[in-house]
CSV table of C-alpha atoms in Angstrom, one decimal:
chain,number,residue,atom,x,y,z
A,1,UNK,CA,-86.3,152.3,-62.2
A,2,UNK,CA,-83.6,153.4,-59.8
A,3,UNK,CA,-81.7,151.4,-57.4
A,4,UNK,CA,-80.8,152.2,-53.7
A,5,UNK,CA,-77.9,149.6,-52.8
A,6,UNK,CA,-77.4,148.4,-49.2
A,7,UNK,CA,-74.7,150.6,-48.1
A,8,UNK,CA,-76.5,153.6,-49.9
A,9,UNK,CA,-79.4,152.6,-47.5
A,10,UNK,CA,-77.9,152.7,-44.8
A,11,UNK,CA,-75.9,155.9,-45.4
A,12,UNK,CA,-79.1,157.8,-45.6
A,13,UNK,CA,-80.3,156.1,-42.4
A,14,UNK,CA,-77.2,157.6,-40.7
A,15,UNK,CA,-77.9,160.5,-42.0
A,16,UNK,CA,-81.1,161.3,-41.2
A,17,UNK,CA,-81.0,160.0,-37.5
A,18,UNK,CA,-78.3,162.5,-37.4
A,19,UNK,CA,-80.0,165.6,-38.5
A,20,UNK,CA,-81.2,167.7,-36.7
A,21,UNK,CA,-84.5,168.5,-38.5
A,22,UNK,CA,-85.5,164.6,-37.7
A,23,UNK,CA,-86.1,165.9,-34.1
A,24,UNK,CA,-84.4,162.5,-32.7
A,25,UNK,CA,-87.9,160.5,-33.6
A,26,UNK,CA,-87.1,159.0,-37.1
A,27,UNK,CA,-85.9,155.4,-37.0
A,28,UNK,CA,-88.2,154.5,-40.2
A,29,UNK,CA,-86.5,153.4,-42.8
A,30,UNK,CA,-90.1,153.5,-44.6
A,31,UNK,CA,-90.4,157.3,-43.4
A,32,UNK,CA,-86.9,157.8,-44.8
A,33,UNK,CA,-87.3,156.4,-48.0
A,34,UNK,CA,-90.5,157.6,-48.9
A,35,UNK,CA,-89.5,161.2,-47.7
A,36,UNK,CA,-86.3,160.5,-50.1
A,37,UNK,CA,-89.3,159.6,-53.1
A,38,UNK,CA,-91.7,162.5,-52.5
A,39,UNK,CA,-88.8,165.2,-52.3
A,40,UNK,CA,-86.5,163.7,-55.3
A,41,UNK,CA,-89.6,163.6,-57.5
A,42,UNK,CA,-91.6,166.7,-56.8
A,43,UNK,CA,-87.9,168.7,-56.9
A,44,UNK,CA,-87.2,167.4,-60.2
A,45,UNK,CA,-90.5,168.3,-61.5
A,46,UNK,CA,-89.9,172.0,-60.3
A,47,UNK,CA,-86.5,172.4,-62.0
A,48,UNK,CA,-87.8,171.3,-65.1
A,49,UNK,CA,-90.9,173.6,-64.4
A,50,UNK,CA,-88.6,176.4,-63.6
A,51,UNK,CA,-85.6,176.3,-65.4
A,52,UNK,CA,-87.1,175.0,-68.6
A,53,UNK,CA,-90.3,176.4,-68.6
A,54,UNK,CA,-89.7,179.6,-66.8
A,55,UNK,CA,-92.3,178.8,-64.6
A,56,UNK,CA,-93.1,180.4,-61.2
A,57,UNK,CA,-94.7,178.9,-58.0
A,58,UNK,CA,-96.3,181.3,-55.2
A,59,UNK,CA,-94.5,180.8,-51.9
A,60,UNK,CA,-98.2,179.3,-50.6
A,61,UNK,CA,-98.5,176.8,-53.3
A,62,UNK,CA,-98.0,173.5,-51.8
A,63,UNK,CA,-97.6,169.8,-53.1
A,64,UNK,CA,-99.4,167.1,-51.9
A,65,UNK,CA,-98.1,163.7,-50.9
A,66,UNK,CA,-101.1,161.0,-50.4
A,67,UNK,CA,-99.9,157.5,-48.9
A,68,UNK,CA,-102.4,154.5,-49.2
A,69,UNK,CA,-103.0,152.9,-45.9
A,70,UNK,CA,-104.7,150.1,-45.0
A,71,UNK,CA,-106.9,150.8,-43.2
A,72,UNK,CA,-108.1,147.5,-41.8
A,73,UNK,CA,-106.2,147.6,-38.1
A,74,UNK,CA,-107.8,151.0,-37.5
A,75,UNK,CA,-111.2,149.9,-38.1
A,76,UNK,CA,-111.5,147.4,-36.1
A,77,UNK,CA,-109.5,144.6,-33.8
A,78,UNK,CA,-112.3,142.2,-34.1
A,79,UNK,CA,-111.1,141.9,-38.2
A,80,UNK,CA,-109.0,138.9,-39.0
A,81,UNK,CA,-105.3,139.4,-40.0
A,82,UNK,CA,-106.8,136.9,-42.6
A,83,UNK,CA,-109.5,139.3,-43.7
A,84,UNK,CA,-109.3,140.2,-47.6
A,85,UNK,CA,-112.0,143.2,-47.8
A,86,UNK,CA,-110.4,146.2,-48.6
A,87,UNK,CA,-110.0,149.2,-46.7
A,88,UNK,CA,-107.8,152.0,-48.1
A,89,UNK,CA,-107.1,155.5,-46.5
A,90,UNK,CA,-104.9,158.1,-48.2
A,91,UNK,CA,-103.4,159.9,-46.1
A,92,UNK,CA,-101.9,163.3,-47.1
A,93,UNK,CA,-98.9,165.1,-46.1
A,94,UNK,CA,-98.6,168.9,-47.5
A,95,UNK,CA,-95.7,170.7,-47.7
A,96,UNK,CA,-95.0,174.1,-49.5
A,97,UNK,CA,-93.4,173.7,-53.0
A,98,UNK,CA,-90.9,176.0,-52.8
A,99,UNK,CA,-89.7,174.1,-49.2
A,100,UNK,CA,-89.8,170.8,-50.1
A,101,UNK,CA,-87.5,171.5,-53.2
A,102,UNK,CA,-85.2,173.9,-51.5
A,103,UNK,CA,-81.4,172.7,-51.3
A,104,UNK,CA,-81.7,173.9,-47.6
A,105,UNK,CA,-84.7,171.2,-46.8
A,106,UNK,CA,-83.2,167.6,-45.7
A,107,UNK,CA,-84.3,164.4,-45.9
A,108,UNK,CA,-84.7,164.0,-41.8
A,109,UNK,CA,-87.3,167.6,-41.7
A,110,UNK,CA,-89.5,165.7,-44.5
A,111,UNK,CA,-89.7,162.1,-42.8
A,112,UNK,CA,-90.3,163.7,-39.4
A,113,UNK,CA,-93.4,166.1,-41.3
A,114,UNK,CA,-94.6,162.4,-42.4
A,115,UNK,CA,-94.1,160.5,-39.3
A,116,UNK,CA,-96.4,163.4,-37.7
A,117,UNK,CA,-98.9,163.0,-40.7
A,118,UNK,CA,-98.8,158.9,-39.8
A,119,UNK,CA,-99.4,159.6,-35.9
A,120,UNK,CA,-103.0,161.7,-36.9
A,121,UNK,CA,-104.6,158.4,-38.1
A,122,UNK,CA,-106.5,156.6,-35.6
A,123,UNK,CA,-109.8,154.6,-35.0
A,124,UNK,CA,-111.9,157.4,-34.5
A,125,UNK,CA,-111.0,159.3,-36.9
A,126,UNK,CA,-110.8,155.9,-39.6
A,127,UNK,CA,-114.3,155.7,-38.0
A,128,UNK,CA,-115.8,159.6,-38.7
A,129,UNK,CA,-114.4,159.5,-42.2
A,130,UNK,CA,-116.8,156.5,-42.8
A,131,UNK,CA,-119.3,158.0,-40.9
A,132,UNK,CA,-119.2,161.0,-43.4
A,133,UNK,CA,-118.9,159.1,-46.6
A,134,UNK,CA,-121.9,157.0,-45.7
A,135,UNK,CA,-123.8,160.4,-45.0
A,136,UNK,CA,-123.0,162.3,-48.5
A,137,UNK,CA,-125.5,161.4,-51.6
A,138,UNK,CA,-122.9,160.6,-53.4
A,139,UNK,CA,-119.3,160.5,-54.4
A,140,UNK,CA,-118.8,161.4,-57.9
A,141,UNK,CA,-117.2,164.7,-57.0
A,142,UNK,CA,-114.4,163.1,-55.6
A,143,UNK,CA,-110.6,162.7,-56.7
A,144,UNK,CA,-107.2,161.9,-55.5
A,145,UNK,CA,-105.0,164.8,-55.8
A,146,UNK,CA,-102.2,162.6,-58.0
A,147,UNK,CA,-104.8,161.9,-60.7
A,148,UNK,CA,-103.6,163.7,-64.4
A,149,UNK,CA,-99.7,164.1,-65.4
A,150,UNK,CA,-98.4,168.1,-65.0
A,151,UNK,CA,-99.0,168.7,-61.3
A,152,UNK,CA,-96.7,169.2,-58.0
A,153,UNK,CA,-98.7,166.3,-56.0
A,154,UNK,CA,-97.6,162.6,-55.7
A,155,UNK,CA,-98.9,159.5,-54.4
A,156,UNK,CA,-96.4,156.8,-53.6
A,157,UNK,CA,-97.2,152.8,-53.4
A,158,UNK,CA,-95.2,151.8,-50.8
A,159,UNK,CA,-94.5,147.9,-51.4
A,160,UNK,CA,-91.2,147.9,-49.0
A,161,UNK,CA,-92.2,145.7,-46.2
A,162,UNK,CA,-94.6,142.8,-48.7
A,163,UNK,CA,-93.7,139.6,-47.7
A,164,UNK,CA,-92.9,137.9,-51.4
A,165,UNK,CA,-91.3,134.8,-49.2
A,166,UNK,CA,-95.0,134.4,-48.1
A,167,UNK,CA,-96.1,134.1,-52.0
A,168,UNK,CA,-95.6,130.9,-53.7
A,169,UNK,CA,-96.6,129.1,-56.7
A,170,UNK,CA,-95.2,125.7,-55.8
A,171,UNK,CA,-92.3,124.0,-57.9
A,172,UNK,CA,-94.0,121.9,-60.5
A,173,UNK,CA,-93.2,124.7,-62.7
A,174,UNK,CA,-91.2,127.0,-61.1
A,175,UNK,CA,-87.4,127.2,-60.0
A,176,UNK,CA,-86.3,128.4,-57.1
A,177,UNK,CA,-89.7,126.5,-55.1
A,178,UNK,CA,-91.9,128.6,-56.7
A,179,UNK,CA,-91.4,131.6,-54.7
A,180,UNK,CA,-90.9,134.5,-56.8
A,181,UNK,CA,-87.2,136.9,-56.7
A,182,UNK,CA,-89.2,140.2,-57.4
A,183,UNK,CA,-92.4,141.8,-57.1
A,184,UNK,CA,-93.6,144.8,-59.5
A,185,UNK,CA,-97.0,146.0,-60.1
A,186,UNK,CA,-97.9,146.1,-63.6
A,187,UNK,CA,-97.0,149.7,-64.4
A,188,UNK,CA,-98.1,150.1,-67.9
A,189,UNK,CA,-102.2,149.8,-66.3
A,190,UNK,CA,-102.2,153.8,-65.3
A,191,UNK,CA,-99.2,155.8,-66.5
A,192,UNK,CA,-101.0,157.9,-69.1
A,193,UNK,CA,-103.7,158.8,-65.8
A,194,UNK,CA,-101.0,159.3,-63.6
A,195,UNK,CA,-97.1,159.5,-61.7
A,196,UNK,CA,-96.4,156.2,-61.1
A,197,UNK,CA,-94.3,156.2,-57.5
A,198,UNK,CA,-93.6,153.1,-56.4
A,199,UNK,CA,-91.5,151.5,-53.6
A,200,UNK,CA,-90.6,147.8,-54.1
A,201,UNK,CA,-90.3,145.2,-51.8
A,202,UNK,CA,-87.1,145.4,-49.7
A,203,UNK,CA,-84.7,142.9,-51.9
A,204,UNK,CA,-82.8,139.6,-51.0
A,205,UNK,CA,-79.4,142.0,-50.6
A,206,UNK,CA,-81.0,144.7,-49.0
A,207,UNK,CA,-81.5,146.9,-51.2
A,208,UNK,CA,-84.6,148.9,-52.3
A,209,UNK,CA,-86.2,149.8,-56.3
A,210,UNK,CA,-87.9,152.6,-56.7
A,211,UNK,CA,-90.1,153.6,-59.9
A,212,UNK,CA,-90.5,156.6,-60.7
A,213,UNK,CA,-93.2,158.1,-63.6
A,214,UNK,CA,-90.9,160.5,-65.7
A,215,UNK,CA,-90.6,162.8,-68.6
A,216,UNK,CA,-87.7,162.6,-70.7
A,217,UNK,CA,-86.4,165.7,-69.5
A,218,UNK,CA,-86.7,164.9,-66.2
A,219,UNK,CA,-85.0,161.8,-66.0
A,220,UNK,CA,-81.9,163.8,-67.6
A,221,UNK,CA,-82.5,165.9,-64.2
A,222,UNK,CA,-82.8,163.3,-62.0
A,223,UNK,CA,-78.9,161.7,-63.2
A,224,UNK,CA,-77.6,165.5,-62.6
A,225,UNK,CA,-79.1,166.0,-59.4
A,226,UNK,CA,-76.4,165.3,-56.8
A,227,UNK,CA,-78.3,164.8,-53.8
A,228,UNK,CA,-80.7,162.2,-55.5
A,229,UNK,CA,-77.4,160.7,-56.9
A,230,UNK,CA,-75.7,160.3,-53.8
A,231,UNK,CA,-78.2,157.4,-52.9
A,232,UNK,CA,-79.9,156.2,-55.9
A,233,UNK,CA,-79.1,154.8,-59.1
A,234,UNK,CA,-80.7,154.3,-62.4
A,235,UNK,CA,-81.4,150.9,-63.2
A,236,UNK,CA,-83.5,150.8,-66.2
A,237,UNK,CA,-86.0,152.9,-68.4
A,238,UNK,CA,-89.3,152.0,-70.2
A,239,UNK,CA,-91.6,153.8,-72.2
């Protein structure tokens, strides 16, 4: 669990509305952050997988990043904002390995690849990815490209923008009203399936938790990584 403290926040916000490679459209802090995730996690899995290992990637080898999206406003207007069904996209961003853990690659040129991935999903397409699915026999065939432990791929659970001051339990019980201080998805329920990514609801202060699924190793890489450091740090670890 790692920590990015107001002023950290908004030092990488500065910095990536001033680079270049952002192209002048990034004013996401969701595009920032999760560009920050997919890049710090993926680049610490290649040292480790390089350094260590004496592993080699092809220059065409490419990670995957897949973003759930709900997919619920694309489907259709005439769906309540009440509406509970579920309607989940993924939504994948690819990027060579090689580039997106290269010390020459900034923050700004991978939020701006994800903003562009983001701008591709629209009703008709939402609309001829059902189309398909309802037309195949079946779907056993089918994976997320996260799923398993010793891969270059990620998926990241983006929580920042949850409304916890919308969730409460009442105060027969309960301090503070009943509304809860934190959020966290219970991350014991898939970490021996898969990287847990996560990006927590946007805090009381400002700030903003991250969890990352780790190997021992690679936390050790992720404290002596100086870009990641600059930003983030560790809060706690669990096993």
């Amino acid at each position: 669990l790692f920590l990015i403290k107001p002023d950290k926040l908004d030092k990488m916000k500065q910095d990536v509305i001033s680079d270049p490679e952002a192209k002048g459209v990034i004013k996401s802090i969701s595009d920032m952050v999760q560009a920050f995730l997919w890049r710090a996690a993926i680049r610490v899995r290649y040292r480790v997988a390089t350094e260590i290992r004496k592993q080699t990637f092809r220059p065409d080898e490419v990670s995957i990043l897949e973003l759930p999206t709900d997919g619920r406003p694309y489907f259709s207007s005439r769906l309540p904002s009440t509406y509970m069904g579920s309607l989940l996209i993924l939504n994948r961003s690819t990027m060579p390995i090689e580039t997106l853990c290269s010390n020459e690659t900034s923050i700004g040129r991978v939020a701006y690849l994800l903003r562009q991935s983001a701008a591709r999903i629209t009703p008709s397409v939402v609309h001829d990815a059902f189309s398909l699915l309802q037309s195949l026999p079946d779907h056993d065939r089918f994976s997320t490209a996260n799923m398993g432990l010793e891969h270059m791929n990620a998926m990241i659970s983006n929580m920042m923008l949850f409304p916890t001051n919308e969730v409460c339990f009442g105060d027969a019980f309960f301090a503070n009203g009943g509304l809860p201080e934190s959020l966290r998805p219970q991350l014991e329920r898939g970490n021996g399936r898969f990287r847990f990514l996560v990006i927590f609801p946007i805090r009381e202060d400002g700030g903003i938790e991250l969890a990352f699924g780790t190997h021992p190793e690679e936390l050790e890489m992720f404290q002596a990584d100086e870009e990641f450091t600059k930003y983030a740090e560790l809060v706690d670890t669990c096993c």
